[in-house]
Amino acid sequence: MKPLIHINHLTYAYTSEPVLEEVDLKIFDGDFIGVIGPNGGGKTTLLKAILGLIQPQKGKIYFREDLPRHKRPIGYLPQVKHLDRKFPITVLDVVRSGSLMRPFPFRNSAAEKKAALDLLEEMGVLNLQKNAIGELSGGQMQRVFLCRALISDPKVLILDEPDTFVDNRFEGELYEKLRILNERMAIVLVSHDVGTISAYIKTIACVNRFLHYHPSNRISAEDLAVYNCPLQIVTHGEVPHTILKTHGQHE
Amino acid sequence: MNDFLELLSFAFFRKALLASLFASISCGIIGTYIVSRRIVFISGGITHASFGGIGLAFLLGFNPLLGAAIFSVFSAVGIQFFAEKGGVREDSSIAIWWSLGMALGVIFVFLTPGYTPNLMSYLFGSILTVSNGEILAMFLLNVLLALVFGYWFRNILYIAFDEEFARASGLPVKSFNYLVAILIALTVVLNIRVVGIILILSLLTIPQATANLFTKDFRTMMFLSSMFALLGTLSGLVISYFLNIPSGATIIFVLVIVFGLIRVYKSLK
């Protein structure tokens, strides 16, 4: 099977010290990769490289032929904290902004609008379509941005810390939604909360300048030490999975 | 009333009405973009930098608005270029172009032999003396804005809202940013005659603030701010004529009063 996205020996540096060095990662259909690592370890930089927002100094990212670069069907849910909440834009327009944009648009406006409304309904926020984006709560906003990421019907969905500013109830709903979406698209999920996501993800990528791929959703403190990936592991009292469990052996 | 009808019979006043209309539409559209994107300060820089061009035109004896256009387009591109490539912080880059333009303007005007009678009309506006050529230029600007914002409305809106997402979607964000920067520069320059360099920021921000009290939708805001701008320019124009006070300043005073009244009314409701 050919990977959807193949990151090959990627090195990126903002200054002389590389943030990412010799990073290799293959993303296949059906993957659900949890990307973890300390702040400043290069998680977001890795996403930006995949999205083509930055050009790596070394290495290359290959996309499978059905993912042509000029209209790459990657759904992207960025960290929302950078966005201007007072910007005068409606929820419906935010969702529609996720349809593939072209420099010279020739669009099927009615179909695009219907797709956006269907998604809003699916996420249970159809009643908010005419609201300004700034009038929404954190959870509602995440739903809208998820709609925006999904409207292009992507093959890969990339989420950058979707659990910030979100209440616990929506967090659970979000991960359930992702589990269903994973049946038709690969998912790359960046999170600072390994504890919560480990029940949903299939594999783990530890990013701290280097990338260590861990082909299981369970990771032990020892593994993290071996990977040189210092993390504050959040333990949740009643969550049934054990993330700190030591494996007998490495796969 | 008779006074007003008599006023309408004057060609200069009819021209001023047309200028008000075109200024309101262009400032309504561009101002909404500027306010939404929080680039009011950049626009201030571009506006003031154009004074250098006006000074140069006085010195060399060509059309001041042409000089202003060259300087403002140059500074619009220059601000972006400095910030992107030169590693200069954006607000510092703005201040550099802002003050450089003003400084050059002062030097050029000083070097110009004799008295420069029209200088004040560029600084503070003089809507009652706009020429036919200037009206035509303003009309063409409105057509250009309608075409660009009509065809690329969604692209411009999406880039303004979330530039990074737009880039990840493969949109040529940089080209669009330069295109809009040039439109901002042209809007500023062609509206200088209405309220002047010092005061033009008001037409780009106050009607938008008023419109923002009613809507949080970009498209509606463009429309409403054009309406509020028109209300302010027309009534300011008439008031200034009958009270015999400067038109540019009166227009702005009216715009602020309208904003204040509506804001207070809204908070009482």
Short mmCIF file of C-alpha atoms in Angstrom, two decimals:
data_model
loop_
_atom_site.label_atom_id
_atom_site.label_comp_id
_atom_site.label_asym_id
_atom_site.label_seq_id
_atom_site.Cartn_x
_atom_site.Cartn_y
_atom_site.Cartn_z
CA MET A 1 0.00 0.00 0.00
CA LYS A 2 1.33 3.43 -0.89
CA PRO A 3 1.21 6.07 1.81
CA LEU A 4 -1.07 9.06 1.32
CA ILE A 5 1.67 11.30 2.58
CA HIS A 6 5.31 10.34 2.90
CA ILE A 7 7.60 12.63 4.87
CA ASN A 8 11.17 11.83 4.00
CA HIS A 9 14.21 13.08 5.99
CA LEU A 10 12.59 16.41 6.69
CA THR A 11 14.69 19.07 8.40
CA TYR A 12 13.39 22.51 9.24
CA ALA A 13 15.01 25.37 11.12
CA TYR A 14 13.66 28.84 11.88
CA THR A 15 17.13 29.86 13.03
CA SER A 16 20.35 27.85 12.89
CA GLU A 17 19.09 25.30 15.39
CA PRO A 18 16.71 22.87 13.66
CA VAL A 19 13.24 22.47 15.11
CA LEU A 20 12.76 19.26 13.16
CA GLU A 21 15.62 17.04 12.10
CA GLU A 22 15.60 14.06 9.77
CA VAL A 23 11.93 13.41 10.36
CA ASP A 24 10.35 10.42 8.65
CA LEU A 25 6.67 9.60 8.73
CA LYS A 26 4.26 7.77 6.49
CA ILE A 27 0.55 8.41 6.70
CA PHE A 28 -1.62 5.64 5.27
CA ASP A 29 -5.35 5.37 4.61
CA GLY A 30 -7.15 4.56 7.82
CA ASP A 31 -4.37 5.85 10.06
CA PHE A 32 -5.21 7.68 13.28
CA ILE A 33 -1.93 9.14 14.49
CA GLY A 34 -1.64 11.01 17.75
CA VAL A 35 1.20 13.53 17.57
CA ILE A 36 2.56 14.30 21.02
CA GLY A 37 5.59 16.12 22.34
CA PRO A 38 6.64 19.02 24.51
CA ASN A 39 5.79 22.62 23.64
CA GLY A 40 8.30 23.93 21.15
CA GLY A 41 9.16 20.38 20.15
CA GLY A 42 8.10 20.96 16.55
CA LYS A 43 4.56 19.53 16.43
CA THR A 44 3.00 22.57 14.80
CA THR A 45 6.01 23.03 12.51
CA LEU A 46 5.51 19.48 11.27
CA LEU A 47 1.86 20.23 10.48
CA LYS A 48 2.81 23.43 8.69
CA ALA A 49 5.29 21.53 6.54
CA ILE A 50 2.65 18.96 5.60
CA LEU A 51 0.22 21.77 4.74
CA GLY A 52 2.83 23.46 2.56
CA LEU A 53 2.88 26.59 4.72
CA ILE A 54 6.64 26.34 5.14
CA GLN A 55 9.31 24.93 2.88
CA PRO A 56 11.71 22.49 4.57
CA GLN A 57 15.42 23.15 4.17
CA LYS A 58 16.10 19.47 3.69
CA GLY A 59 14.01 16.48 2.84
CA LYS A 60 10.78 16.17 0.95
CA ILE A 61 7.14 15.42 1.45
CA TYR A 62 5.56 13.15 -1.13
CA PHE A 63 1.84 13.07 -1.74
CA ARG A 64 0.14 10.12 -3.35
CA GLU A 65 -0.95 10.76 -6.93
CA ASP A 66 -4.58 11.21 -5.94
CA LEU A 67 -3.53 14.06 -3.67
CA PRO A 68 -2.28 16.60 -6.21
CA ARG A 69 -0.44 19.43 -4.53
CA HIS A 70 -2.28 22.33 -6.10
CA LYS A 71 -5.57 21.25 -4.60
CA ARG A 72 -4.50 19.06 -1.78
CA PRO A 73 -7.48 17.52 -0.08
CA ILE A 74 -6.22 17.87 3.44
CA GLY A 75 -8.75 19.00 5.98
CA TYR A 76 -7.15 21.31 8.52
CA LEU A 77 -8.37 22.40 11.91
CA PRO A 78 -5.89 24.99 13.21
CA GLN A 79 -5.47 26.21 16.75
CA VAL A 80 -8.26 28.73 17.04
CA LYS A 81 -6.52 30.99 19.51
CA HIS A 82 -4.85 32.96 16.70
CA LEU A 83 -8.12 33.94 15.08
CA ASP A 84 -9.80 37.28 15.51
CA ARG A 85 -13.09 36.65 17.28
CA LYS A 86 -14.42 40.07 16.34
CA PHE A 87 -14.02 39.52 12.61
CA PRO A 88 -17.36 40.18 10.88
CA ILE A 89 -18.02 36.80 9.32
CA THR A 90 -20.96 34.44 9.71
CA VAL A 91 -20.75 30.79 10.67
CA LEU A 92 -22.02 29.73 7.25
CA ASP A 93 -19.29 31.72 5.49
CA VAL A 94 -16.61 30.24 7.75
CA VAL A 95 -17.70 26.73 6.78
CA ARG A 96 -17.88 27.62 3.10
CA SER A 97 -14.35 29.00 3.24
CA GLY A 98 -13.18 25.39 3.52
CA SER A 99 -14.27 24.50 -0.02
CA LEU A 100 -11.27 24.36 -2.26
CA MET A 101 -10.38 27.89 -3.16
CA ARG A 102 -9.10 28.82 -6.56
CA PRO A 103 -7.46 32.01 -7.70
CA PHE A 104 -10.08 32.28 -10.45
CA PRO A 105 -13.24 30.97 -8.90
CA PHE A 106 -15.90 29.31 -10.93
CA ARG A 107 -18.09 27.95 -8.27
CA ASN A 108 -21.22 26.00 -7.88
CA SER A 109 -22.54 28.21 -5.16
CA ALA A 110 -25.80 26.40 -4.43
CA ALA A 111 -24.17 22.98 -4.06
CA GLU A 112 -21.43 24.44 -1.89
CA LYS A 113 -23.96 26.12 0.38
CA LYS A 114 -25.97 22.93 0.71
CA ALA A 115 -22.84 20.96 1.63
CA ALA A 116 -22.06 23.53 4.32
CA LEU A 117 -25.58 23.43 5.74
CA ASP A 118 -25.58 19.62 5.77
CA LEU A 119 -22.33 19.59 7.73
CA LEU A 120 -23.61 22.16 10.22
CA GLU A 121 -26.67 20.02 10.75
CA GLU A 122 -24.55 16.91 11.23
CA MET A 123 -22.56 18.71 13.91
CA GLY A 124 -25.72 19.98 15.56
CA VAL A 125 -25.03 23.68 15.03
CA LEU A 126 -27.30 24.43 12.09
CA ASN A 127 -29.24 26.97 14.17
CA LEU A 128 -26.08 29.07 14.46
CA GLN A 129 -25.51 29.47 10.69
CA LYS A 130 -26.30 33.19 10.64
CA ASN A 131 -24.45 34.04 13.86
CA ALA A 132 -21.16 35.88 13.81
CA ILE A 133 -18.26 33.59 14.60
CA GLY A 134 -17.41 35.61 17.71
CA GLU A 135 -20.79 34.89 19.30
CA LEU A 136 -20.02 31.19 19.67
CA SER A 137 -18.70 29.27 22.64
CA GLY A 138 -15.42 27.39 22.39
CA GLY A 139 -17.12 24.07 21.73
CA GLN A 140 -19.48 25.50 19.12
CA MET A 141 -16.59 27.20 17.40
CA GLN A 142 -14.62 23.96 17.21
CA ARG A 143 -17.62 22.27 15.61
CA VAL A 144 -17.81 25.02 13.00
CA PHE A 145 -14.10 24.78 12.26
CA LEU A 146 -14.43 21.01 11.99
CA CYS A 147 -17.18 21.59 9.39
CA ARG A 148 -14.83 23.90 7.53
CA ALA A 149 -12.14 21.21 7.55
CA LEU A 150 -14.56 18.57 6.30
CA ILE A 151 -16.36 20.44 3.53
CA SER A 152 -13.66 19.64 0.98
CA ASP A 153 -14.19 15.94 1.71
CA PRO A 154 -10.52 15.42 2.54
CA LYS A 155 -8.54 12.19 2.50
CA VAL A 156 -6.50 13.33 5.49
CA LEU A 157 -7.76 15.36 8.42
CA ILE A 158 -5.21 17.29 10.46
CA LEU A 159 -6.18 18.72 13.84
CA ASP A 160 -3.94 20.97 15.91
CA GLU A 161 -4.84 20.71 19.59
CA PRO A 162 -8.60 20.68 19.11
CA ASP A 163 -9.06 20.10 22.84
CA THR A 164 -8.01 23.59 23.94
CA PHE A 165 -10.85 25.89 25.06
CA VAL A 166 -13.34 23.08 24.84
CA ASP A 167 -15.52 21.73 27.60
CA ASN A 168 -15.22 18.09 28.60
CA ARG A 169 -18.56 17.12 27.15
CA PHE A 170 -17.69 18.39 23.69
CA GLU A 171 -14.25 16.84 23.92
CA GLY A 172 -15.82 13.40 24.25
CA GLU A 173 -18.24 14.10 21.40
CA LEU A 174 -15.41 15.35 19.23
CA TYR A 175 -13.33 12.23 19.68
CA GLU A 176 -16.35 10.01 19.00
CA LYS A 177 -16.95 12.00 15.82
CA LEU A 178 -13.33 11.54 14.81
CA ARG A 179 -13.62 7.79 15.37
CA ILE A 180 -16.49 7.70 12.84
CA LEU A 181 -14.68 10.01 10.40
CA ASN A 182 -11.63 7.78 10.63
CA GLU A 183 -13.56 5.13 8.73
CA ARG A 184 -13.28 7.27 5.62
CA MET A 185 -10.18 9.40 6.18
CA ALA A 186 -6.79 9.26 7.82
CA ILE A 187 -6.48 11.50 10.88
CA VAL A 188 -3.47 13.24 12.35
CA LEU A 189 -4.24 14.66 15.78
CA VAL A 190 -1.85 16.92 17.67
CA SER A 191 -2.58 16.97 21.37
CA HIS A 192 -0.98 17.87 24.64
CA ASP A 193 -3.27 15.47 26.42
CA VAL A 194 -2.01 11.97 25.67
CA GLY A 195 -4.22 10.51 28.34
CA THR A 196 -7.51 11.39 26.73
CA ILE A 197 -6.63 10.73 23.12
CA SER A 198 -5.01 7.34 23.66
CA ALA A 199 -8.39 5.60 23.62
CA TYR A 200 -9.06 6.88 20.10
CA ILE A 201 -5.74 7.00 18.31
CA LYS A 202 -4.14 3.96 16.73
CA THR A 203 -0.50 4.97 16.72
CA ILE A 204 1.65 7.67 18.30
CA ALA A 205 4.29 9.98 16.87
CA CYS A 206 6.52 11.58 19.50
CA VAL A 207 7.95 14.81 18.17
CA ASN A 208 10.78 16.53 19.94
CA ARG A 209 13.09 17.71 17.19
CA PHE A 210 13.32 14.07 16.11
CA LEU A 211 10.27 11.97 15.41
CA HIS A 212 9.80 8.59 16.98
CA TYR A 213 6.97 6.54 15.61
CA HIS A 214 5.30 4.26 18.09
CA PRO A 215 3.02 1.75 16.36
CA SER A 216 0.57 1.38 19.23
CA ASN A 217 -1.80 3.62 21.13
CA ARG A 218 -0.25 2.77 24.44
CA ILE A 219 2.94 4.37 25.51
CA SER A 220 4.86 4.09 28.73
CA ALA A 221 6.90 6.60 30.62
CA GLU A 222 9.96 4.54 29.72
CA ASP A 223 9.16 4.75 26.03
CA LEU A 224 8.83 8.49 26.34
CA ALA A 225 12.21 8.62 28.04
CA VAL A 226 13.77 6.50 25.31
CA TYR A 227 12.21 8.77 22.69
CA ASN A 228 13.53 11.79 24.60
CA CYS A 229 10.03 13.13 24.66
CA PRO A 230 9.40 14.73 28.04
CA LEU A 231 5.68 15.10 28.62
CA GLN A 232 3.47 15.91 31.47
CA ILE A 233 1.15 13.00 31.37
CA VAL A 234 -2.30 13.97 32.46
CA THR A 235 -3.97 11.20 34.36
CA HIS A 236 -7.71 11.11 34.46
CA GLY A 237 -9.20 9.44 37.51
CA GLU A 238 -11.94 7.43 35.94
CA VAL A 239 -10.74 7.00 32.41
CA PRO A 240 -10.42 3.24 31.94
CA HIS A 241 -7.30 3.09 29.85
CA THR A 242 -3.83 3.06 31.28
CA ILE A 243 -1.36 5.09 29.49
CA LEU A 244 1.46 4.69 31.90
CA LYS A 245 1.37 0.92 31.68
CA THR A 246 4.79 -0.50 30.93
CA HIS A 247 4.80 -2.80 27.97
CA GLY A 248 6.54 -6.12 28.24
CA GLN A 249 8.20 -5.63 24.92
CA HIS A 250 8.46 -3.22 22.09
CA GLU A 251 6.75 -3.99 18.86
CA MET B 1 -35.65 75.06 1.17
CA ASN B 2 -35.26 77.63 -1.57
CA ASP B 3 -31.70 78.10 -0.45
CA PHE B 4 -31.13 74.41 -0.89
CA LEU B 5 -32.66 74.32 -4.37
CA GLU B 6 -30.55 77.26 -5.36
CA LEU B 7 -27.52 75.38 -4.07
CA LEU B 8 -28.38 72.46 -6.32
CA SER B 9 -28.31 74.74 -9.33
CA PHE B 10 -24.60 75.31 -8.83
CA ALA B 11 -22.39 72.98 -10.88
CA PHE B 12 -19.73 72.88 -8.14
CA PHE B 13 -22.31 71.64 -5.66
CA ARG B 14 -23.63 68.92 -7.97
CA LYS B 15 -20.05 67.80 -8.46
CA ALA B 16 -19.56 67.73 -4.72
CA LEU B 17 -22.65 65.52 -4.39
CA LEU B 18 -21.23 63.08 -6.94
CA ALA B 19 -17.88 63.10 -5.17
CA SER B 20 -19.68 62.34 -1.89
CA LEU B 21 -21.45 59.39 -3.45
CA PHE B 22 -18.31 57.89 -4.97
CA ALA B 23 -16.27 58.53 -1.84
CA SER B 24 -18.91 56.86 0.32
CA ILE B 25 -19.05 53.70 -1.77
CA SER B 26 -15.29 53.28 -2.11
CA CYS B 27 -14.59 54.09 1.54
CA GLY B 28 -17.46 51.83 2.61
CA ILE B 29 -15.96 48.85 0.81
CA ILE B 30 -12.27 49.42 1.52
CA GLY B 31 -12.90 50.67 5.06
CA THR B 32 -14.77 47.50 5.97
CA TYR B 33 -11.77 45.49 4.83
CA ILE B 34 -9.35 47.73 6.74
CA VAL B 35 -11.35 47.63 9.97
CA SER B 36 -12.02 43.89 9.80
CA ARG B 37 -8.39 43.10 9.20
CA ARG B 38 -7.26 45.58 11.85
CA ILE B 39 -4.97 47.40 9.43
CA VAL B 40 -6.18 50.91 10.21
CA PHE B 41 -2.63 51.85 11.16
CA ILE B 42 -1.22 50.63 7.84
CA SER B 43 -3.81 52.71 6.05
CA GLY B 44 -2.77 55.73 8.09
CA GLY B 45 0.81 55.11 6.97
CA ILE B 46 -0.15 54.87 3.31
CA THR B 47 -2.26 58.01 3.54
CA HIS B 48 0.37 60.15 5.15
CA ALA B 49 3.14 58.80 2.93
CA SER B 50 1.20 60.16 -0.05
CA PHE B 51 1.97 63.67 1.15
CA GLY B 52 5.50 63.14 -0.17
CA GLY B 53 4.06 62.66 -3.63
CA ILE B 54 1.94 65.78 -3.36
CA GLY B 55 5.01 67.78 -2.37
CA LEU B 56 7.00 66.37 -5.24
CA ALA B 57 4.19 67.23 -7.67
CA PHE B 58 4.15 70.82 -6.40
CA LEU B 59 7.90 71.06 -6.85
CA LEU B 60 8.01 69.56 -10.34
CA GLY B 61 4.65 70.93 -11.43
CA PHE B 62 2.57 67.88 -12.24
CA ASN B 63 -0.81 66.68 -10.93
CA PRO B 64 -0.60 66.30 -7.12
CA LEU B 65 -2.98 63.31 -7.09
CA LEU B 66 -0.67 61.48 -9.48
CA GLY B 67 2.21 62.13 -7.11
CA ALA B 68 0.10 60.97 -4.17
CA ALA B 69 -0.88 57.81 -6.06
CA ILE B 70 2.74 56.92 -6.81
CA PHE B 71 3.86 57.49 -3.23
CA SER B 72 0.96 55.67 -1.63
CA VAL B 73 1.13 52.59 -3.86
CA PHE B 74 4.88 52.55 -3.30
CA SER B 75 4.50 52.77 0.46
CA ALA B 76 1.69 50.16 0.51
CA VAL B 77 3.97 47.69 -1.21
CA GLY B 78 6.98 48.93 0.75
CA ILE B 79 5.37 48.35 4.14
CA GLN B 80 4.54 44.75 3.22
CA PHE B 81 7.95 44.20 1.69
CA PHE B 82 9.86 45.62 4.68
CA ALA B 83 7.85 43.50 7.08
CA GLU B 84 8.13 40.32 5.02
CA LYS B 85 11.66 40.43 3.72
CA GLY B 86 13.44 43.08 5.74
CA GLY B 87 12.75 41.60 9.14
CA VAL B 88 11.33 44.92 10.32
CA ARG B 89 8.42 44.73 12.76
CA GLU B 90 5.30 45.66 10.88
CA ASP B 91 4.26 48.61 13.03
CA SER B 92 7.79 50.02 12.86
CA SER B 93 7.77 49.56 9.09
CA ILE B 94 4.52 51.53 8.93
CA ALA B 95 5.95 54.35 11.04
CA ILE B 96 9.04 54.56 8.83
CA TRP B 97 7.00 54.98 5.63
CA TRP B 98 4.48 57.28 7.34
CA SER B 99 7.11 59.74 8.55
CA LEU B 100 9.35 59.43 5.51
CA GLY B 101 6.47 60.46 3.25
CA MET B 102 5.53 63.41 5.45
CA ALA B 103 9.17 64.52 5.74
CA LEU B 104 9.72 64.39 1.98
CA GLY B 105 6.49 66.31 1.48
CA VAL B 106 7.59 69.08 3.82
CA ILE B 107 11.01 69.35 2.12
CA PHE B 108 9.53 69.38 -1.40
CA VAL B 109 6.93 72.01 -0.51
CA PHE B 110 9.65 74.12 1.13
CA LEU B 111 11.78 73.90 -2.02
CA THR B 112 8.85 74.86 -4.25
CA PRO B 113 9.30 78.51 -5.23
CA GLY B 114 6.51 80.86 -4.27
CA TYR B 115 3.33 80.21 -2.34
CA THR B 116 1.53 76.86 -2.64
CA PRO B 117 -2.11 77.87 -2.38
CA ASN B 118 -3.69 74.45 -2.71
CA LEU B 119 -1.67 72.74 -0.03
CA MET B 120 -4.36 73.09 2.62
CA SER B 121 -6.98 71.52 0.36
CA TYR B 122 -4.90 68.34 0.16
CA LEU B 123 -4.28 68.22 3.88
CA PHE B 124 -7.85 68.93 4.99
CA GLY B 125 -9.93 68.29 1.88
CA SER B 126 -11.90 70.59 -0.35
CA ILE B 127 -14.87 68.77 -1.76
CA LEU B 128 -16.36 71.92 -3.29
CA THR B 129 -13.43 72.30 -5.66
CA VAL B 130 -13.18 68.78 -7.15
CA SER B 131 -12.58 68.76 -10.88
CA ASN B 132 -14.34 66.78 -13.58
CA GLY B 133 -11.24 64.65 -14.04
CA GLU B 134 -11.17 63.81 -10.35
CA ILE B 135 -14.83 62.82 -10.41
CA LEU B 136 -14.16 60.56 -13.38
CA ALA B 137 -11.22 58.97 -11.59
CA MET B 138 -13.38 58.35 -8.52
CA PHE B 139 -16.05 56.79 -10.69
CA LEU B 140 -13.52 54.47 -12.34
CA LEU B 141 -12.21 53.48 -8.91
CA ASN B 142 -15.74 52.52 -7.88
CA VAL B 143 -16.10 50.39 -10.99
CA LEU B 144 -12.75 48.71 -10.31
CA LEU B 145 -13.71 48.00 -6.69
CA ALA B 146 -17.06 46.60 -7.75
CA LEU B 147 -15.38 44.27 -10.22
CA VAL B 148 -12.65 43.04 -7.87
CA PHE B 149 -14.87 42.66 -4.82
CA GLY B 150 -17.69 41.24 -6.92
CA TYR B 151 -15.62 38.51 -8.49
CA TRP B 152 -13.19 37.74 -5.66
CA PHE B 153 -15.37 38.55 -2.67
CA ARG B 154 -15.07 35.13 -1.08
CA ASN B 155 -11.35 34.82 -1.69
CA ILE B 156 -10.72 38.23 -0.17
CA LEU B 157 -13.02 37.53 2.78
CA TYR B 158 -11.50 34.13 3.54
CA ILE B 159 -7.93 35.42 3.32
CA ALA B 160 -8.80 38.33 5.58
CA PHE B 161 -10.39 36.01 8.13
CA ASP B 162 -7.78 33.24 8.22
CA GLU B 163 -4.74 33.83 6.08
CA GLU B 164 -2.95 30.65 7.09
CA PHE B 165 -5.93 28.47 6.27
CA ALA B 166 -6.26 30.15 2.89
CA ARG B 167 -2.59 29.49 2.19
CA ALA B 168 -3.00 25.85 3.20
CA SER B 169 -5.90 25.69 0.73
CA GLY B 170 -3.50 26.69 -2.02
CA LEU B 171 -4.71 30.23 -2.60
CA PRO B 172 -2.13 32.77 -3.82
CA VAL B 173 -2.51 34.80 -0.64
CA LYS B 174 0.42 37.09 -1.28
CA SER B 175 -0.91 38.22 -4.66
CA PHE B 176 -4.30 38.97 -3.17
CA ASN B 177 -2.73 40.93 -0.34
CA TYR B 178 -0.77 43.08 -2.79
CA LEU B 179 -3.87 43.57 -4.95
CA VAL B 180 -5.93 44.80 -2.01
CA ALA B 181 -3.04 46.94 -0.74
CA ILE B 182 -2.98 48.70 -4.10
CA LEU B 183 -6.75 49.19 -4.00
CA ILE B 184 -6.42 50.68 -0.52
CA ALA B 185 -3.77 53.08 -1.78
CA LEU B 186 -5.89 54.16 -4.74
CA THR B 187 -8.96 54.63 -2.55
CA VAL B 188 -7.03 56.78 -0.14
CA VAL B 189 -5.54 58.95 -2.86
CA LEU B 190 -8.71 59.53 -4.84
CA ASN B 191 -10.62 60.46 -1.73
CA ILE B 192 -8.03 62.93 -0.49
CA ARG B 193 -9.96 65.78 -2.12
CA VAL B 194 -13.05 64.95 -0.07
CA VAL B 195 -11.72 65.09 3.47
CA GLY B 196 -7.96 65.44 3.09
CA ILE B 197 -4.91 63.40 4.07
CA ILE B 198 -5.16 64.14 7.76
CA LEU B 199 -8.83 63.20 8.00
CA ILE B 200 -9.35 60.39 5.48
CA LEU B 201 -8.95 57.65 8.09
CA SER B 202 -12.27 58.81 9.48
CA LEU B 203 -14.21 57.85 6.33
CA LEU B 204 -12.52 54.46 6.45
CA THR B 205 -13.34 53.74 10.09
CA ILE B 206 -16.24 55.73 11.57
CA PRO B 207 -19.05 54.60 9.20
CA GLN B 208 -17.74 51.05 9.66
CA ALA B 209 -17.90 51.36 13.43
CA THR B 210 -21.50 52.58 13.09
CA ALA B 211 -22.38 49.75 10.69
CA ASN B 212 -20.77 47.28 13.06
CA LEU B 213 -23.39 48.22 15.65
CA PHE B 214 -26.02 46.69 13.37
CA THR B 215 -24.29 43.78 11.68
CA LYS B 216 -21.44 41.32 12.05
CA ASP B 217 -21.55 40.19 8.45
CA PHE B 218 -18.83 41.50 6.15
CA ARG B 219 -21.05 42.01 3.13
CA THR B 220 -23.80 43.82 5.04
CA MET B 221 -21.16 45.90 6.75
CA MET B 222 -19.77 47.10 3.41
CA PHE B 223 -23.24 48.14 2.33
CA LEU B 224 -24.24 49.80 5.61
CA SER B 225 -20.98 51.68 6.01
CA SER B 226 -21.37 53.10 2.51
CA MET B 227 -24.83 54.29 3.55
CA PHE B 228 -23.58 55.88 6.78
CA ALA B 229 -20.68 57.46 4.92
CA LEU B 230 -23.11 58.94 2.42
CA LEU B 231 -25.34 60.24 5.19
CA GLY B 232 -22.34 61.88 6.86
CA THR B 233 -20.79 63.39 3.73
CA LEU B 234 -24.06 64.78 2.37
CA SER B 235 -25.28 66.33 5.60
CA GLY B 236 -21.77 67.51 6.48
CA LEU B 237 -21.52 69.13 3.09
CA VAL B 238 -24.81 71.00 3.43
CA ILE B 239 -24.13 72.08 7.02
CA SER B 240 -20.66 73.31 6.14
CA TYR B 241 -22.05 75.33 3.27
CA PHE B 242 -24.72 77.11 5.30
CA LEU B 243 -22.53 77.66 8.36
CA ASN B 244 -19.58 78.57 6.15
CA ILE B 245 -17.15 76.23 7.93
CA PRO B 246 -14.62 73.75 6.38
CA SER B 247 -16.40 70.82 4.70
CA GLY B 248 -13.94 68.01 5.48
CA ALA B 249 -13.94 68.68 9.20
CA THR B 250 -17.74 69.11 9.26
CA ILE B 251 -18.26 65.78 7.51
CA ILE B 252 -16.18 64.01 10.12
CA PHE B 253 -17.92 65.80 12.95
CA VAL B 254 -21.27 64.59 11.59
CA LEU B 255 -19.97 61.04 11.20
CA VAL B 256 -18.86 60.95 14.82
CA ILE B 257 -22.13 62.48 16.07
CA VAL B 258 -24.15 59.88 14.14
CA PHE B 259 -22.00 57.09 15.57
CA GLY B 260 -22.31 58.48 19.09
CA LEU B 261 -26.09 58.92 18.94
CA ILE B 262 -26.69 55.41 17.59
CA ARG B 263 -24.28 53.90 20.07
CA VAL B 264 -25.99 55.60 23.01
CA TYR B 265 -29.45 54.71 21.65
CA LYS B 266 -28.41 51.07 21.30
CA SER B 267 -27.12 50.87 24.84
CA LEU B 268 -30.28 52.47 26.25
CA LYS B 269 -32.53 50.02 24.46
#
